[in-house]
Structure formats: structure tokens, C-alpha cells
Coordinates of C-alpha atoms and ligand atoms in Angstrom, one line a residue:
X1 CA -3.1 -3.8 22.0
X2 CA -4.1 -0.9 19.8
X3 CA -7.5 -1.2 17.9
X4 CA -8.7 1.0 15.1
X5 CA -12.2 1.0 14.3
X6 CA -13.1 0.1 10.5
X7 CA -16.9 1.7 10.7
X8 CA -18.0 1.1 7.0
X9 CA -21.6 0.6 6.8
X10 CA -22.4 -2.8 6.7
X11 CA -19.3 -4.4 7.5
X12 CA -17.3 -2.3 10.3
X13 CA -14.4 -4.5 11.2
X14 CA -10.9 -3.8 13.5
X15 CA -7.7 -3.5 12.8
X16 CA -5.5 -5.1 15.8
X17 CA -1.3 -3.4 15.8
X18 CA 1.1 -5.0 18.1
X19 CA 3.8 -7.1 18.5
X20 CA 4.0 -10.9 18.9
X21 CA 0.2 -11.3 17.1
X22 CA 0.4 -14.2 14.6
X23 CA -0.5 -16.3 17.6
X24 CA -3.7 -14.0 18.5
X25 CA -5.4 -14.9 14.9
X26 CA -7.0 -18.2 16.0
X27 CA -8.5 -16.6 19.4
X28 CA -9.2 -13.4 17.5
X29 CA -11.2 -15.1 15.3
X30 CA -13.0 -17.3 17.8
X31 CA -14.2 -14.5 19.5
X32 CA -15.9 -12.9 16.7
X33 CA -17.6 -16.2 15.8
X34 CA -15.8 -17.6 13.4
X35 CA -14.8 -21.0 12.8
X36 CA -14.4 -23.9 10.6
X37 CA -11.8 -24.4 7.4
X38 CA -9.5 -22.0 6.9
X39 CA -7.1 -21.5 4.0
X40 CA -4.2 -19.5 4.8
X41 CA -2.7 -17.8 1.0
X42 CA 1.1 -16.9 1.8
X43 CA 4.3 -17.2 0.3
X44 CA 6.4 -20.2 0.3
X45 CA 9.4 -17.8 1.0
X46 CA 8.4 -15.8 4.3
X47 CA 9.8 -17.2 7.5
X48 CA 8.4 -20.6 8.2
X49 CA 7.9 -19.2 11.8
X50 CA 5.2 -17.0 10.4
X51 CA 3.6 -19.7 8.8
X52 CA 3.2 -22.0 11.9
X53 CA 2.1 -19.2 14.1
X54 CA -0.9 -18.4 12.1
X55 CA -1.3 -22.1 11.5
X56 CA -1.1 -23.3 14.8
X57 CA -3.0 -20.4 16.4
X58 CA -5.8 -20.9 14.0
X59 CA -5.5 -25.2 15.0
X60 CA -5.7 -24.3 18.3
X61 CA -8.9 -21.7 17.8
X62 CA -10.7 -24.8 16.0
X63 CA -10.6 -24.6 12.6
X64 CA -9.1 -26.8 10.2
X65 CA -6.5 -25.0 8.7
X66 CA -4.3 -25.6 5.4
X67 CA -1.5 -23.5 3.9
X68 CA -2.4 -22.3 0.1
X69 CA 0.9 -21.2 -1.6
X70 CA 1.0 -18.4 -3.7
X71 CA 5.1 -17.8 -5.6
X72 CA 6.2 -14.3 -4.5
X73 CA 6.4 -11.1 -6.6
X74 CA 3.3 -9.0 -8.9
X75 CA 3.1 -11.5 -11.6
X76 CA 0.9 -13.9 -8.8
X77 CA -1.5 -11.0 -8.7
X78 CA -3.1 -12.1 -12.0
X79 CA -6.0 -14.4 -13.5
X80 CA -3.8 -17.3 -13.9
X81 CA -2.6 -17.0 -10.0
X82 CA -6.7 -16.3 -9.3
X83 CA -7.4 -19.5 -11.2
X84 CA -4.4 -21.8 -9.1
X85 CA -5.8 -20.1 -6.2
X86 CA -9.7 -21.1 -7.0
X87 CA -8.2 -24.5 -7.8
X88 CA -6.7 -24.9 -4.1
X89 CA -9.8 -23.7 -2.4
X90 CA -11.7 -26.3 -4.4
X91 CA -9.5 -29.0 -3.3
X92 CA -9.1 -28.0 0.2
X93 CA -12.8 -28.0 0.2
X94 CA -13.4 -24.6 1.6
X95 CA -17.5 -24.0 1.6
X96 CA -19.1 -20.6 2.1
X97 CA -18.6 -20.6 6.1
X98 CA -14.8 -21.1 5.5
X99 CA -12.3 -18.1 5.9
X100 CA -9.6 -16.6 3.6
X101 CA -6.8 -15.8 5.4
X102 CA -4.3 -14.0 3.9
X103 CA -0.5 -13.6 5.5
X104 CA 1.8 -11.7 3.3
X105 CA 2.2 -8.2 1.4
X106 CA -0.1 -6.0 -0.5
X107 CA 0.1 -9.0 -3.6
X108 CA -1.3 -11.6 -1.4
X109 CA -4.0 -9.1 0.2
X110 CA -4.9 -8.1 -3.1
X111 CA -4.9 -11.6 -4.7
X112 CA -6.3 -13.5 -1.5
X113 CA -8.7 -10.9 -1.0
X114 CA -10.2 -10.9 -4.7
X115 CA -10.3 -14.5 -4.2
X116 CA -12.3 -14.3 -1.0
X117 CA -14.6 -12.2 -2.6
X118 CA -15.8 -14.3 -5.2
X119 CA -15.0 -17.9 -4.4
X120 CA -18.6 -19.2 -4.1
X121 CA -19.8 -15.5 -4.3
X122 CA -17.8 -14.7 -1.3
X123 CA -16.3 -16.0 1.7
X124 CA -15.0 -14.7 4.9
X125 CA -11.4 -13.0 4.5
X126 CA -9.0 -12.0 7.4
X127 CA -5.8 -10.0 6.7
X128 CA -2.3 -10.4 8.5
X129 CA -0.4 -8.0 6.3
X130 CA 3.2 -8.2 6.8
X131 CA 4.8 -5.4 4.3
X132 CA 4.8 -1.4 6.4
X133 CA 3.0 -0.8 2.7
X134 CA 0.2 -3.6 3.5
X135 CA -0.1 -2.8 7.6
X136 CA -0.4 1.2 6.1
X137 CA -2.1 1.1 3.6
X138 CA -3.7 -2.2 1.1
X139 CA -4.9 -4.4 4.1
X140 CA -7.2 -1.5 4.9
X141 CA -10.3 -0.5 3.2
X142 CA -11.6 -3.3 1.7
X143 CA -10.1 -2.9 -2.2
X144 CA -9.1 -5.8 -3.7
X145 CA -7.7 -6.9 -7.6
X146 CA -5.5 -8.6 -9.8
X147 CA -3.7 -7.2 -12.6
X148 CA -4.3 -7.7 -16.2
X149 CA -1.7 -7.6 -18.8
X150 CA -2.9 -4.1 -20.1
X151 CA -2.7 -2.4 -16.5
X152 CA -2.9 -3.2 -12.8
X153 CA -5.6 -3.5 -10.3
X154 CA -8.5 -3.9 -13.8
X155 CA -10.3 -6.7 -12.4
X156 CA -11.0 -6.4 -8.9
X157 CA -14.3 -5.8 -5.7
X158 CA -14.6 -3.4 -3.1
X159 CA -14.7 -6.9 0.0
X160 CA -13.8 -5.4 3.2
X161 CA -12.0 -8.2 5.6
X162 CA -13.8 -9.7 9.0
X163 CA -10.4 -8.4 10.9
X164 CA -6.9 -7.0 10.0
X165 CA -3.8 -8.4 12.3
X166 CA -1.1 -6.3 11.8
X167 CA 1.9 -7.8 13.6
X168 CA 5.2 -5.4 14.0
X169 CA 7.6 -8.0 14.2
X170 CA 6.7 -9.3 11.0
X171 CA 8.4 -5.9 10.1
X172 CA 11.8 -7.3 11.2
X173 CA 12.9 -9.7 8.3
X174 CA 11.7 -6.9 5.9
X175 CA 13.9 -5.9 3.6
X176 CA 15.1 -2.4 3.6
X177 CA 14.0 -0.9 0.5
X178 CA 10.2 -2.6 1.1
X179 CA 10.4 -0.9 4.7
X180 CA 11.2 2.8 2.9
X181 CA 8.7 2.1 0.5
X182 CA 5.8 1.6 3.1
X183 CA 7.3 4.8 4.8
X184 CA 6.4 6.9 1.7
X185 CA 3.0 6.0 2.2
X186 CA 3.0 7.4 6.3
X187 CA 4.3 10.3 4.9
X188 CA 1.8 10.9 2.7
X189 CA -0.7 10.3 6.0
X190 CA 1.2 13.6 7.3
X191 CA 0.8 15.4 4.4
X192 CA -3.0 14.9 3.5
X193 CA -4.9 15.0 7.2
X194 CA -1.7 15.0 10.0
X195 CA 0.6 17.8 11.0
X196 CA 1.6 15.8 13.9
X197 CA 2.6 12.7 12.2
X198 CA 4.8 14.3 9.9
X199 CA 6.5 16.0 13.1
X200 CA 6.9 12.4 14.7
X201 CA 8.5 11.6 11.8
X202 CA 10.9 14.2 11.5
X203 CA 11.6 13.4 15.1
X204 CA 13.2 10.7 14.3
X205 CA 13.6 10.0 10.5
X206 CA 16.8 8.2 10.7
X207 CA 16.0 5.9 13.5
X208 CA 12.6 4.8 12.0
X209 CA 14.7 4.3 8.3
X210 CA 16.1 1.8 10.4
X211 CA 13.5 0.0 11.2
X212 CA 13.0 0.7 15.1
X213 CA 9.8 -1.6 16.4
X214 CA 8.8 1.2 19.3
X215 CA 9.0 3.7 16.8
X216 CA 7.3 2.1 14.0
X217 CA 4.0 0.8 16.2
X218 CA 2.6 4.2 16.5
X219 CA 3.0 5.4 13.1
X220 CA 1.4 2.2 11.7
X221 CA -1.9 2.5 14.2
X222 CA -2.0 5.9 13.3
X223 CA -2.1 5.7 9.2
X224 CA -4.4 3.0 9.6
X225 CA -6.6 5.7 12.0
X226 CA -6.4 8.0 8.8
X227 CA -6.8 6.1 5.9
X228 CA -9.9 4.1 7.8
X229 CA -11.4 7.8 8.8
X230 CA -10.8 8.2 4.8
X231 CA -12.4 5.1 3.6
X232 CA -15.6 5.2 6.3
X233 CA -16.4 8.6 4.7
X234 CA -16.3 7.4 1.1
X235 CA -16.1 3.6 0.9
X236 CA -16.5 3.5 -2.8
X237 CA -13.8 5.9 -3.9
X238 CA -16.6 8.3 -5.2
X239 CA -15.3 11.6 -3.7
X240 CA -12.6 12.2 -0.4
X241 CA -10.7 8.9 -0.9
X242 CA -9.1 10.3 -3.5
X243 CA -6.7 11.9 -1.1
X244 CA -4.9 8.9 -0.5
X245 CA -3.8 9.5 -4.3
X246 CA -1.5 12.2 -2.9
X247 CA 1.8 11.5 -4.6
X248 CA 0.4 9.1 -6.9
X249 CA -0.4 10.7 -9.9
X250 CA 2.8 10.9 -11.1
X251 CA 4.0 7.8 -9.0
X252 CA 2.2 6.1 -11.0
X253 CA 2.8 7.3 -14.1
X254 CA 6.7 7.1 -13.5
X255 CA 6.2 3.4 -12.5
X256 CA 4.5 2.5 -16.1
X257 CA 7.3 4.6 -17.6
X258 CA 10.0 2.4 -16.3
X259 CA 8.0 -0.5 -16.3
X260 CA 6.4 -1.6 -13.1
X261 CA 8.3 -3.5 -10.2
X262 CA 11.5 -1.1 -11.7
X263 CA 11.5 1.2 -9.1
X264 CA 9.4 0.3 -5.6
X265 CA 6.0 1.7 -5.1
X266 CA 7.0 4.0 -2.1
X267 CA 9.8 5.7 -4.1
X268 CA 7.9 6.5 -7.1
X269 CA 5.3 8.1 -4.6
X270 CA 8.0 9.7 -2.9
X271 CA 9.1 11.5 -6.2
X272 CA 5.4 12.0 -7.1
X273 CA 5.0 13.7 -3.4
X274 CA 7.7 16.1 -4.0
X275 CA 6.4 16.7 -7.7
X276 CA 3.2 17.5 -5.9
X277 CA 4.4 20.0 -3.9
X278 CA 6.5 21.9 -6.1
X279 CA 3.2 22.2 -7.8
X280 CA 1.7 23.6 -5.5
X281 CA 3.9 26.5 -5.4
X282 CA 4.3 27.3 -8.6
X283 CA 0.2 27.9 -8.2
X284 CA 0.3 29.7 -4.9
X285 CA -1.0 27.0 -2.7
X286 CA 2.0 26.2 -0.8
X287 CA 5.0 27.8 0.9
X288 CA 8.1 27.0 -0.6
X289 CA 9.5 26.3 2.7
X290 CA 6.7 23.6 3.3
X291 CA 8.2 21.7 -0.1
X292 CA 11.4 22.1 1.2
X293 CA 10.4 20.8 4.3
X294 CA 8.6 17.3 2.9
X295 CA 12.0 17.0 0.6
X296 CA 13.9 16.7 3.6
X297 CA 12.2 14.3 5.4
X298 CA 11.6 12.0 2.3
X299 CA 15.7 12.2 1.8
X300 CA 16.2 11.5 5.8
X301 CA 13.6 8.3 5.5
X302 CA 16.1 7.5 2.5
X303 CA 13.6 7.9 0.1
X304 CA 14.3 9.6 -3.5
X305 CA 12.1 13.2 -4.6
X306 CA 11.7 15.5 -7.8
X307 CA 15.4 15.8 -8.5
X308 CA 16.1 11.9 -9.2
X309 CA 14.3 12.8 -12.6
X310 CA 16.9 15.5 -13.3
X311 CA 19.7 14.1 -12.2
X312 CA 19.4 10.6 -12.8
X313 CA 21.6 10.6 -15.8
X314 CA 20.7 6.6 -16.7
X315 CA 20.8 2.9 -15.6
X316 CA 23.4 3.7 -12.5
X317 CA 21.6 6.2 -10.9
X318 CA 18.2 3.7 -10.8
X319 CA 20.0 1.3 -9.8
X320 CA 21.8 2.9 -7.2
X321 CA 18.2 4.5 -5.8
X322 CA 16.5 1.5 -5.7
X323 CA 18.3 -1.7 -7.1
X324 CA 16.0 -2.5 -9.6
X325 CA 15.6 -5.6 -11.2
X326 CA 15.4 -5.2 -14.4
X327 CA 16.0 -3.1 -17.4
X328 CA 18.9 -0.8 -18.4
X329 CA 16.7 2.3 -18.0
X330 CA 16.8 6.0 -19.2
X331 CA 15.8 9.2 -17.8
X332 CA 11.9 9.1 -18.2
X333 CA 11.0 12.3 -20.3
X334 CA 8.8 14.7 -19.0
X335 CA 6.6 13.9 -22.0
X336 CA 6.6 10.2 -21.8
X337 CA 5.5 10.9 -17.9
X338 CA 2.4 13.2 -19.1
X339 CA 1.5 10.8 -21.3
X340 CA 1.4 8.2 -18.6
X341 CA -0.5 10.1 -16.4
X342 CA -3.5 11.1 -19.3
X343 CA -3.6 7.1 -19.7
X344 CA -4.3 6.5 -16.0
X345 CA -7.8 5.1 -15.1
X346 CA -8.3 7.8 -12.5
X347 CA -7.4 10.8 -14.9
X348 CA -10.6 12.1 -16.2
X349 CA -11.8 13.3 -19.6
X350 CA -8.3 14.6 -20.7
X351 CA -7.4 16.6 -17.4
X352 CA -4.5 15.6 -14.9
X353 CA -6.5 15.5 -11.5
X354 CA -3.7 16.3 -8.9
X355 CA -3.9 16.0 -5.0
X356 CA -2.0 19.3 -4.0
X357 CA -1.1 20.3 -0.5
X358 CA -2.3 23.7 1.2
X359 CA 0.4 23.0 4.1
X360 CA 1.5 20.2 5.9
X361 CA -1.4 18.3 7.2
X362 CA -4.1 19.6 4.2
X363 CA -4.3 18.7 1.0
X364 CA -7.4 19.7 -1.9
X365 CA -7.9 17.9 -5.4
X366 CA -7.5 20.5 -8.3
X367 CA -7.3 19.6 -12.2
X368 CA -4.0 20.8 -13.2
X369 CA -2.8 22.2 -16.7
X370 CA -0.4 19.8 -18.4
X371 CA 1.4 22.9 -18.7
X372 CA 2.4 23.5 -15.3
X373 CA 3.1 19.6 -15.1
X374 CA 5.5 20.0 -17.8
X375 CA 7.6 23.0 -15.8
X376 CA 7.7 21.2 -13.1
X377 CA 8.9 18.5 -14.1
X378 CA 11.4 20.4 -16.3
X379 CA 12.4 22.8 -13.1
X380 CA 14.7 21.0 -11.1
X381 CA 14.9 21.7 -7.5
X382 CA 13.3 24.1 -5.7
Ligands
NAD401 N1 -5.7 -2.8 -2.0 C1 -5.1 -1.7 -1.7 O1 -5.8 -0.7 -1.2 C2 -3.7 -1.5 -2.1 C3 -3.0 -0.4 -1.7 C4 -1.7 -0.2 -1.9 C5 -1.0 -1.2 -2.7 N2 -1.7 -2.3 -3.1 C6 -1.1 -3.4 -3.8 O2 -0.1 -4.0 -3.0 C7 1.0 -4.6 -3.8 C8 2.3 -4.2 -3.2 O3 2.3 -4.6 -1.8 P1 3.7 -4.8 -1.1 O4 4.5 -3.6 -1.2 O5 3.4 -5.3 0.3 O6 4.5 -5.9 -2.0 P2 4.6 -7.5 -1.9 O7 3.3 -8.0 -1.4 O8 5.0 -7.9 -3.2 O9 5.7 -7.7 -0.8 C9 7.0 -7.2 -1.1 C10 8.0 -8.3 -0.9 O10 8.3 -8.5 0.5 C11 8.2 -9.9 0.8 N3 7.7 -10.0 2.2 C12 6.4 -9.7 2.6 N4 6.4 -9.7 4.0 C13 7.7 -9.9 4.4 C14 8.3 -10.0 5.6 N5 7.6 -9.8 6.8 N6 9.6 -10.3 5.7 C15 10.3 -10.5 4.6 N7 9.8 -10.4 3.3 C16 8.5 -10.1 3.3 C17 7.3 -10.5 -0.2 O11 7.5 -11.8 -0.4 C18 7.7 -9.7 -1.5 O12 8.8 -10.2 -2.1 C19 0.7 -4.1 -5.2 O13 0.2 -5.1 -6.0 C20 -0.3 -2.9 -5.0 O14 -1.1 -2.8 -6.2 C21 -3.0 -2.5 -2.8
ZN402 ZN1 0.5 3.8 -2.7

């Protein structure tokens, strides 16, 4: 099975990829030591096989283990699902040798893994991340949260995980549109450190839409190989990690615009990822044809770029993008956008911090004039 090395001082842990390995969790575990209650935070609503495999793998390691259900969708990733959450660990009895086990998305990483970190100032946390978005991307690197009604992620610890188990086949009952959402994020693993990557994905964008297993595995070890290579050169988010923001500074902003859980993470990076190139060429940091190029694989990988904000005439065209859930929705203005993106915790001191790309495979930070924002987001397509 592939391993990835997590080396962040401290508390270096792996990250195990492969198929069939719910049942490996219990043994996994064992064999680094670990033992005792377990409380395993899922969803009531994933496949009850996924449930019992963890469950019974993690019986049949030795520890006492007991299901801790958490209701799908963001609105869990807050302090009232913390405080249900602290409430179940107390019951179950979980003491500071037990382990937090959390099998779901990115909201139950998040959520579990805020929990883990401060239930009885901390207990041990494992991930089985079973989203492409949490096996790429928010099961590694140790940051945890919960939203507050003012913003997401506000409350949250750096608490990196004793293991990540990513299993593929979990990847199987995942809808489509969360599948092209995660695949935003491998993209964005091409653009910022992986020429090759992005080739493997152009290779075969259309058969890895669809979800093929063999296809999938290698991508999902390999943006786990970046983003950890990222995150043991800046745990803290002080400096590099910021490339992982490729794409997300107006992702971001776009989700606030249209209200978050509107359009799917991975899309509105997607859009921010093609915003971000065209950027770039308007300051002479990237050849057109590169732009052109990311365009094309995002719209292969069914995933939307820059020209959904110009053409996306009102509710229909969202809809028909991404079926949101909500909201009869406009076309975001290019102001309301900027002024998202001011607002964002990460922009600094009135300047729009932007993750640009040199070429496919490199990428710089540069503080951007709202100007050029503007025009690009006015332009159209390249
Ligand atoms: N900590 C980090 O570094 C980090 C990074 C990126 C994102 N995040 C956070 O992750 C969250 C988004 O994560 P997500 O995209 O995984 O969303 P999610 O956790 O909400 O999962 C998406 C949906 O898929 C369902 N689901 C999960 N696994 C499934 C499976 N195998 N089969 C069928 N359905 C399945 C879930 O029930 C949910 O309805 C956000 O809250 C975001 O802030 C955190
Ligand atoms: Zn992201």
C-alpha cells in the first residue's frame, strides 16, 4: 500500500492510500501502539458498510469502540455540533488515552478533529477521510475548525492526526459533483509544484471525471505527497503554505457572494484557478497558452472557469453548473467579489494577496492591484 510520510516536527505521522482499507484501521492502529476506547464521529447517512468496517476492524484490534453521529452537511461544523459532540465523548467515557476517529468528509475531519484537539486538552485523533476533497486535501496537515456564524473555519487548532487512512473505494458511492469538486483541488497540485500531475491528468480527464479507482489512486498519493512536502516546510501557515491558496482567493470570495454550500468548494476554486491565470497574463507572468491550457482541463474534469461569471446570466445557469441548493441567485458583480475578497481573513492590510502561476508546475504569491482584479474579472475569456 502506498505510504506518504507526514514529517512535521514533533508529530510526523503517515498517510496510508489503497483500496479495501476500512478494515486495516484497527491493525493500523495496534501497531503504532494504540489502544483502548475509541469513538468513531461519522455520518448516520454514509454506507452502513463503512461504518462496520471501521467498527469491527477497530473491535477486532482491541479497543472498545462506539459510533458518535454527527447529521451531514456545514451547519454540524459549528459550536453547537462541538458541544453534542463533547457531550457524546463524555458519555461514552472517552479519557485522555482514548482515540478520535473520524470517518467521513472534510466537515467531520474538521469538526472531529477540533474536538480531538481539545476534549480533555487533547486526545489521540485518526482520519479515514472519505470525500477526493478530504483524502486531497483537509485530512492532511493537521488544521482543524468549526465555523462561526460570521465566517468559516474562526475557531479552530493546528492538531495533526496519529494516521490518515485514505480508502479509494470509499470514492465509489461519491456523488459526482463532490468527486469534481475534490478534482479541482489535484489540479491545483499541478499547477503550484507538479508539471507531471497536470499531464496525468490531461491524459485522461474524462475517464478520471468518471470516477475510475486505478486512475484516481495515484493522483490521491501524489497531492497528499505535495501538500504534506507543503505543510512539513511551514506547519503553521506562516510563509509557503500559502500556495495551497492557489485558486482560492477568489474561490472564496465567490462562495461568500452566493452564500456558502451554493456552489461546491472545488468549483468555485476551479473559477478562482482560471481567474488566477488570466491574471497572470495580464502581468506578464504567464503564457496565454498555459491559461488556455488549465481552462481546458478544468472544462474536461467537468469543472466550471472564469467565463461562468460572464455568462451565467442568473439562477439557471447555477443551477445547471452545480445544482445548488438554495437561492435563486444572480450574477455576482465583479464589485461584490472584490469586496469579498478585502474581507477575507488571509487578505492583508487592504491588499488582495494572489497565488499567480509562472507556468504549469510554479506558482509565486504577489499582492495584486484591485485594478487588475476588476479587468479580469470584467474581461471575459481569454
Ligand atoms: N482542514 C483543512 O485543511 C481543510 C481543507 C479543505 C477543506 N476543509 C473543510 O472541509 C469541508 C468540506 O469537505 P468535503 O468537501 O469533504 O464535504 P463534506 O464533508 O460535507 O462531504 C460532502 C458530502 O459527501 C457525503 N459523503 C462523504 N463521504 C461520502 C462517500 N464516501 N460516499 C457518499 N457520500 C459521502 C457527506 O455526507 C456530505 O454530504 C469544509 O468544511 C471545508 O472548510 C478543510
Ligand atoms: Zn480548497
Amino acid at each position: 500500500m502506498p505510504r506518504v510520510a507526514v514529517e512535521v516536527s514533533g508529530s510526523p505521522y503517515e498517510i496510508v492510500v489503497g483500496p479495501d482499507m476500512l478494515r486495516h484501521v484497527g491493525p493500523e492502529l495496534r501497531a503504532l501502539g494504540m489502544g483502548g476506547r475509541a469513538a468513531i464521529v461519522t455520518h448516520p447517512d454514509l454506507p452502513v458498510v463503512y461504518h462496520a468496517a471501521v467498527h469491527t476492524s477497530l473491535e477486532g484490534a482491541g479497543f472498545q469502540a462506539e459510533m458518535a453521529f454527527v447529521p451531514q452537511g456545514e451547519e454540524s461544523k459549528s459550536l453547537a455540533g462541538l458541544e453534542t459532540l463533547y457531550h457524546r465523548f463524555a458519555a461514552m467515557r472517552l479519557d485522555r488515552c482514548s482515540t478520535v476517529v473520524a470517518l467521513g468528509g472534510g466537515v467531520i475531519g474538521d469538526l472531529a478533529g477540533f474536538a480531538a484537539a481539545t476534549y480533555m486538552r487533547g486526545v489521540s485523533l485518526v482520519q479515514v477521510p472519505t470525500t477526493l476533497l478530504a483524502q486531497v486535501d483537509a485530512s492532511v496537515g493537521g488544521k482543524t475548525a468549526i465555523d462561526l456564524p460570521v465566517g468559516k473555519n474562526l475557531v479552530g487548532a493546528f492538531y495533526q492526526p496519529r494516521l490518515v487512512v485514505a480508502d479509494v473505494d470509499t470514492l465509489q458511492s461519491l456523488p459526482e459533483r463532490e468527486r469534481r469538486s475534490g478534482l479541482a483541488e489535484v489540479v491545483k497540485y499541478g499547477m503550484i509544484a507538479d508539471a507531471g500531475l497536470f499531464a496525468a491528468l490531461e491524459s485522461d480527464a474524462e475517464a478520471i471525471a468518471a470516477g475510475d479507482l486505478g486512475l484516481l489512486t495515484p493522483l490521491v498519493v501524489r497531492s497528499c505527497e505535495i501538500k504534506a512536502d507543503v505543510v512539513r516546510q511551514d506547519p503553521h501557515e506562516r510563509g509557503l503554505r500559502a500556495i495551497l491558496n492557489y485558486g482560492h482567493t477568489l474561490g472564496h470570495a465567490l462562495e461568500a457572494v452566493l452564500g456558502f454550500g451554493v456552489l461546491p468548494h472545488g468549483y468555485a476554486v476551479a473559477v478562482g484557478m482560471s481567474a488566477a491565470a488570466r491574471l497572470a497574463v495580464r502581468l506578464g507572468l504567464l503564457d496565454a497558452r498555459d491559461a488556455r491550457r488549465q481552462d481546458e482541463l478544468l472544462r474536461r474534469l467537468g469543472l466550471p472557469t472564469l467565463g461562468l461569471l460572464n455568462t451565467a446570466p442568473g439562477p439557471d445557469a447555477w443551477r445547471s453548473v452545480a445544482a445548488p441548493k438554495t437561492s435563486p441567485l444572480g450574477r455576482p458583480s465583479a464589485a461584490a467579489l472584490l469586496e469579498a475578497m478585502l474581507l477575507d481573513k488571509k487578505s492583508m492590510g487592504g491588499h488582495l494577496r494572489f497565488v499567480l502561476a509562472r507556468g504549469v508546475g510554479a506558482v509565486e504569491v504577489r499582492e495584486v492591484a484591485a485594478a487588475d482584479v476588476v479587468a479580469v474579472l470584467e474581461e471575459g475569456t481569454v
